[in-house]
Short mmCIF file of N, CA and C in Angstrom, two decimals:
data_model
loop_
_atom_site.label_atom_id
_atom_site.label_comp_id
_atom_site.label_asym_id
_atom_site.label_seq_id
_atom_site.Cartn_x
_atom_site.Cartn_y
_atom_site.Cartn_z
N MET A 224 0.72 -1.27 0.11
CA MET A 224 0.21 -0.21 -0.12
C MET A 224 0.81 1.38 0.20
N LYS A 225 0.70 2.29 -0.93
CA LYS A 225 1.27 3.88 -0.69
C LYS A 225 0.16 4.54 -1.04
N ILE A 226 0.75 5.75 -0.24
CA ILE A 226 0.80 7.24 -0.61
C ILE A 226 0.26 7.67 -2.19
N ILE A 227 -0.54 7.86 -2.64
CA ILE A 227 -0.33 8.23 -3.95
C ILE A 227 -0.50 9.73 -4.00
N GLY A 228 -0.89 10.61 -3.48
CA GLY A 228 -1.32 11.96 -3.44
C GLY A 228 -2.09 12.26 -2.53
N LYS A 229 -2.86 13.71 -2.38
CA LYS A 229 -3.14 14.42 -0.97
C LYS A 229 -3.67 15.53 -1.48
N ARG A 230 -4.97 15.81 -1.21
CA ARG A 230 -5.49 16.77 -0.96
C ARG A 230 -6.71 17.64 0.16
N PRO A 231 -6.26 19.23 -0.34
CA PRO A 231 -7.31 19.69 1.01
C PRO A 231 -8.43 18.94 0.88
N SER A 232 -9.43 18.52 2.08
CA SER A 232 -9.78 18.13 2.78
C SER A 232 -11.44 18.90 2.48
N ARG A 233 -12.08 18.67 2.21
CA ARG A 233 -13.77 19.20 1.56
C ARG A 233 -14.24 19.47 3.04
N GLU A 234 -13.54 18.93 4.59
CA GLU A 234 -14.73 19.53 5.48
C GLU A 234 -14.07 20.21 5.53
N LYS A 235 -14.31 21.82 5.75
CA LYS A 235 -13.65 22.68 6.22
C LYS A 235 -13.62 23.33 7.81
N CYS A 236 -12.33 23.20 8.21
CA CYS A 236 -12.58 23.34 9.66
C CYS A 236 -10.88 24.12 9.91
N ALA A 237 -11.46 24.88 9.22
CA ALA A 237 -10.41 26.09 9.19
C ALA A 237 -10.50 27.50 10.08
N GLU A 238 -11.98 27.84 10.43
CA GLU A 238 -12.34 28.97 11.19
C GLU A 238 -11.92 28.36 12.45
N SER A 239 -12.00 27.22 12.90
CA SER A 239 -11.54 27.24 14.54
C SER A 239 -9.88 27.07 14.33
N GLY A 240 -9.19 26.84 13.47
CA GLY A 240 -7.36 27.17 13.50
C GLY A 240 -7.12 25.41 13.09
N TRP A 241 -8.21 24.41 12.38
CA TRP A 241 -7.54 23.46 12.22
C TRP A 241 -7.20 23.50 10.51
N PHE A 242 -6.81 22.89 10.25
CA PHE A 242 -6.38 22.03 8.63
C PHE A 242 -6.13 20.74 7.95
N ALA A 243 -7.09 20.25 7.39
CA ALA A 243 -7.27 18.69 7.47
C ALA A 243 -6.75 18.89 5.36
N THR A 244 -6.31 17.29 5.49
CA THR A 244 -5.69 17.22 4.41
C THR A 244 -5.95 15.14 4.12
N ASP A 245 -6.78 15.10 2.77
CA ASP A 245 -7.16 13.64 2.86
C ASP A 245 -6.15 13.01 1.92
N TYR A 246 -5.47 12.19 2.76
CA TYR A 246 -4.12 11.31 1.79
C TYR A 246 -5.01 10.13 0.78
N LEU A 247 -4.94 10.24 -0.23
CA LEU A 247 -5.30 9.31 -1.12
C LEU A 247 -4.38 7.76 -1.23
N MET A 248 -5.14 6.65 -1.05
CA MET A 248 -3.96 5.26 -1.45
C MET A 248 -4.15 4.72 -2.12
N ASP A 249 -2.89 3.82 -2.69
CA ASP A 249 -3.27 3.32 -3.95
C ASP A 249 -4.01 1.70 -3.80
N ALA A 250 -4.38 1.66 -2.65
CA ALA A 250 -5.35 -0.26 -2.51
C ALA A 250 -6.14 0.42 -0.96
N PRO A 251 -7.26 -0.15 -0.94
CA PRO A 251 -8.22 0.16 0.34
C PRO A 251 -7.41 -0.01 1.59
N ILE A 252 -7.78 1.17 2.17
CA ILE A 252 -6.72 1.05 4.16
C ILE A 252 -7.27 -0.56 4.88
N ASP A 253 -6.43 -1.25 5.28
CA ASP A 253 -6.69 -2.65 6.09
C ASP A 253 -6.36 -2.31 7.72
N ARG A 254 -6.75 -3.51 8.27
CA ARG A 254 -6.51 -3.66 9.29
C ARG A 254 -5.40 -3.61 10.30
N GLU A 255 -4.67 -4.14 9.00
CA GLU A 255 -3.09 -3.78 9.56
C GLU A 255 -2.43 -2.55 9.66
N PHE A 256 -2.31 -1.76 8.81
CA PHE A 256 -2.43 -0.15 8.35
C PHE A 256 -2.79 0.44 9.38
N ILE A 257 -4.29 0.18 9.99
CA ILE A 257 -4.95 0.99 10.98
C ILE A 257 -3.83 0.73 12.12
N LEU A 258 -3.73 -0.44 12.53
CA LEU A 258 -3.06 -1.04 13.62
C LEU A 258 -1.68 -0.41 14.01
N LYS A 259 -1.18 -0.04 12.86
CA LYS A 259 0.31 0.16 12.96
C LYS A 259 0.07 2.26 13.13
N LEU A 260 -0.87 2.43 13.57
CA LEU A 260 -0.92 3.95 13.48
C LEU A 260 -1.44 4.13 15.23
N LYS A 261 -1.59 3.34 15.54
CA LYS A 261 -2.25 3.35 17.20
C LYS A 261 -1.10 3.55 18.19
N SER A 262 0.44 3.67 18.09
CA SER A 262 0.66 4.56 18.46
C SER A 262 1.16 6.08 19.44
N LEU A 263 0.76 6.40 17.59
CA LEU A 263 0.01 8.19 17.44
C LEU A 263 -0.37 9.05 18.40
N GLY A 264 -1.38 8.53 19.21
CA GLY A 264 -2.24 9.23 20.22
C GLY A 264 -3.34 8.08 20.31
N GLY A 265 -4.02 8.80 21.22
CA GLY A 265 -5.68 8.18 21.81
C GLY A 265 -5.94 7.25 20.46
N PHE A 266 -6.22 6.11 21.14
CA PHE A 266 -6.40 5.21 19.52
C PHE A 266 -8.24 4.80 19.85
N VAL A 267 -8.82 4.93 18.53
CA VAL A 267 -10.26 4.28 18.86
C VAL A 267 -10.18 3.50 17.39
N TYR A 268 -10.86 2.48 17.80
CA TYR A 268 -11.07 1.50 16.60
C TYR A 268 -12.23 0.62 16.75
N LEU A 269 -13.34 0.89 15.78
CA LEU A 269 -14.70 0.04 15.86
C LEU A 269 -14.73 -0.64 14.80
N ASP A 270 -14.22 -1.80 15.17
CA ASP A 270 -14.31 -3.49 13.87
C ASP A 270 -15.15 -3.65 13.92
N MET A 271 -16.31 -3.73 15.07
CA MET A 271 -17.28 -4.68 14.82
C MET A 271 -18.28 -3.94 13.40
N LEU A 272 -17.94 -2.81 13.48
CA LEU A 272 -19.23 -1.88 12.72
C LEU A 272 -19.04 -2.50 11.51
N LYS A 273 -20.11 -2.19 10.19
CA LYS A 273 -20.21 -2.76 9.02
C LYS A 273 -19.14 -1.94 8.18
N GLN A 274 -18.77 -0.77 8.56
CA GLN A 274 -17.69 -0.27 8.38
C GLN A 274 -16.75 0.21 9.02
N PRO A 275 -15.87 -0.78 9.46
CA PRO A 275 -14.60 0.03 10.62
C PRO A 275 -14.90 1.26 10.33
N PHE A 276 -14.25 2.05 11.57
CA PHE A 276 -13.80 3.41 11.59
C PHE A 276 -12.70 3.33 12.82
N PHE A 277 -11.51 4.21 12.35
CA PHE A 277 -10.71 4.42 13.33
C PHE A 277 -10.66 5.69 13.42
N LYS A 278 -10.18 6.27 14.50
CA LYS A 278 -9.63 7.97 14.77
C LYS A 278 -8.94 7.72 16.18
N ILE A 279 -7.64 8.66 15.82
CA ILE A 279 -6.54 8.83 16.70
C ILE A 279 -6.48 10.31 16.92
N GLU A 280 -6.28 10.31 17.94
CA GLU A 280 -6.34 11.64 18.63
C GLU A 280 -4.96 12.17 19.10
N ASN A 281 -4.17 13.53 19.44
CA ASN A 281 -3.40 14.22 20.15
C ASN A 281 -3.92 15.45 20.37
N ASN A 282 -3.55 16.48 20.96
CA ASN A 282 -3.24 17.38 21.22
C ASN A 282 -3.03 18.24 19.77
N TYR A 283 -2.32 17.95 19.33
CA TYR A 283 -2.07 18.94 18.02
C TYR A 283 -2.80 18.30 16.51
N TYR A 284 -3.22 17.02 16.92
CA TYR A 284 -3.63 16.56 15.42
C TYR A 284 -5.02 15.08 14.96
N MET A 285 -5.68 15.19 14.48
CA MET A 285 -6.74 14.24 14.40
C MET A 285 -6.64 13.60 13.14
N ILE A 286 -6.47 11.85 13.16
CA ILE A 286 -6.12 11.01 12.36
C ILE A 286 -7.54 10.17 12.15
N LYS A 287 -8.37 10.07 10.98
CA LYS A 287 -9.56 9.29 10.72
C LYS A 287 -9.75 8.42 9.31
N GLY A 288 -10.20 7.72 9.49
CA GLY A 288 -10.76 6.88 8.58
C GLY A 288 -11.63 5.43 8.82
N ILE A 289 -12.00 4.95 7.64
CA ILE A 289 -13.07 3.95 7.75
C ILE A 289 -12.18 2.84 6.61
N GLU A 290 -12.06 1.56 7.11
CA GLU A 290 -11.83 0.15 6.71
C GLU A 290 -12.01 -0.48 5.31
N GLY A 291 -11.22 -0.42 4.61
CA GLY A 291 -12.21 -0.64 3.28
C GLY A 291 -11.78 0.67 2.18
N ASN A 292 -11.67 2.01 2.71
CA ASN A 292 -11.79 3.58 1.88
C ASN A 292 -10.78 3.01 1.17
N ASP A 293 -10.35 3.84 0.33
CA ASP A 293 -8.78 3.82 -0.25
C ASP A 293 -8.20 5.31 0.05
N TYR A 294 -8.74 6.07 1.36
CA TYR A 294 -8.00 7.87 1.77
C TYR A 294 -8.44 7.31 2.91
N PHE A 295 -7.55 8.25 4.07
CA PHE A 295 -7.80 8.63 5.31
C PHE A 295 -7.22 10.60 5.71
N ARG A 296 -8.01 10.82 6.92
CA ARG A 296 -7.90 12.16 6.54
C ARG A 296 -7.19 12.49 7.68
N ILE A 297 -5.91 13.89 8.02
CA ILE A 297 -4.80 14.28 9.24
C ILE A 297 -5.32 15.04 9.11
N ALA A 298 -5.79 16.01 9.88
CA ALA A 298 -5.95 17.40 10.57
C ALA A 298 -5.28 17.78 11.48
N VAL A 299 -4.90 19.25 11.60
CA VAL A 299 -3.67 19.51 12.27
C VAL A 299 -4.26 20.77 12.92
N HIS A 300 -3.50 20.85 14.00
CA HIS A 300 -4.00 22.43 14.30
C HIS A 300 -3.00 23.33 13.79
N GLY A 301 -3.33 24.74 13.47
CA GLY A 301 -2.58 25.71 12.57
C GLY A 301 -1.08 25.84 12.95
N LYS A 302 -1.57 26.12 14.79
CA LYS A 302 0.03 26.22 15.26
C LYS A 302 0.59 25.59 15.36
N HIS A 303 0.23 23.94 15.20
CA HIS A 303 1.59 22.97 15.22
C HIS A 303 1.81 21.97 13.89
N GLU A 304 1.52 22.99 12.26
CA GLU A 304 1.59 22.65 11.37
C GLU A 304 3.14 21.94 10.79
N ASP A 305 4.03 21.99 11.29
CA ASP A 305 4.73 20.93 11.79
C ASP A 305 4.86 19.98 11.58
N GLU A 306 3.85 19.29 13.21
CA GLU A 306 3.69 18.13 13.22
C GLU A 306 3.23 17.05 11.70
N LEU A 307 2.86 18.15 10.94
CA LEU A 307 2.25 17.28 9.32
C LEU A 307 3.35 16.59 9.01
N ALA A 308 4.72 17.05 9.02
CA ALA A 308 5.70 16.50 8.02
C ALA A 308 6.27 15.42 9.09
N LYS A 309 6.28 14.97 10.43
CA LYS A 309 6.24 14.31 11.23
C LYS A 309 5.90 13.01 11.23
N LEU A 310 3.96 13.07 11.05
CA LEU A 310 3.19 12.31 10.88
C LEU A 310 3.55 11.70 9.60
N GLU A 311 3.17 12.60 8.45
CA GLU A 311 3.77 11.96 6.76
C GLU A 311 4.60 10.78 7.12
N ALA A 312 6.19 11.66 7.75
CA ALA A 312 7.55 10.22 7.88
C ALA A 312 7.39 8.95 8.06
N PHE A 313 5.88 9.17 9.53
CA PHE A 313 5.88 7.97 10.20
C PHE A 313 5.11 7.13 9.23
N ILE A 314 4.04 7.43 8.70
CA ILE A 314 2.97 7.13 8.28
C ILE A 314 3.85 6.49 6.70
N LEU A 315 4.47 7.18 5.81
CA LEU A 315 5.24 6.70 5.42
C LEU A 315 6.40 5.02 5.19
N ASN A 316 6.63 5.24 6.48
CA ASN A 316 7.19 4.21 7.25
C ASN A 316 6.20 2.90 7.17
N CYS A 317 5.24 3.35 8.03
CA CYS A 317 3.84 2.03 7.74
C CYS A 317 3.87 1.51 6.56
N VAL A 318 3.90 2.28 5.95
CA VAL A 318 2.96 1.58 4.68
C VAL A 318 4.34 0.86 3.53
N LYS A 319 5.78 1.31 4.11
CA LYS A 319 6.66 0.76 3.61
C LYS A 319 6.69 -0.90 4.41
N GLU A 320 6.70 -1.05 5.35
CA GLU A 320 6.83 -2.37 5.46
C GLU A 320 5.63 -3.74 5.45
#
């Protein structure tokens, strides 16, 4: 699985100081990938749902998505945009494994 692109999220949250980006994958997100993200913050994974949902929360960012979709979203607080580069590096490492 690889990241093939990114785009500004359709959900607007800039008025509250948060900026979101959708990360496009070359394959559907699977359980293995979701579990690799667990160490990034408060982790919620509702795998019993028809469309399993995950969310990771930190003071400066939030990651969320649905298992089986070919994208996920990262929202970063505007004062901590430097966190995005760290998250991207971590995720790129996860998809290489």
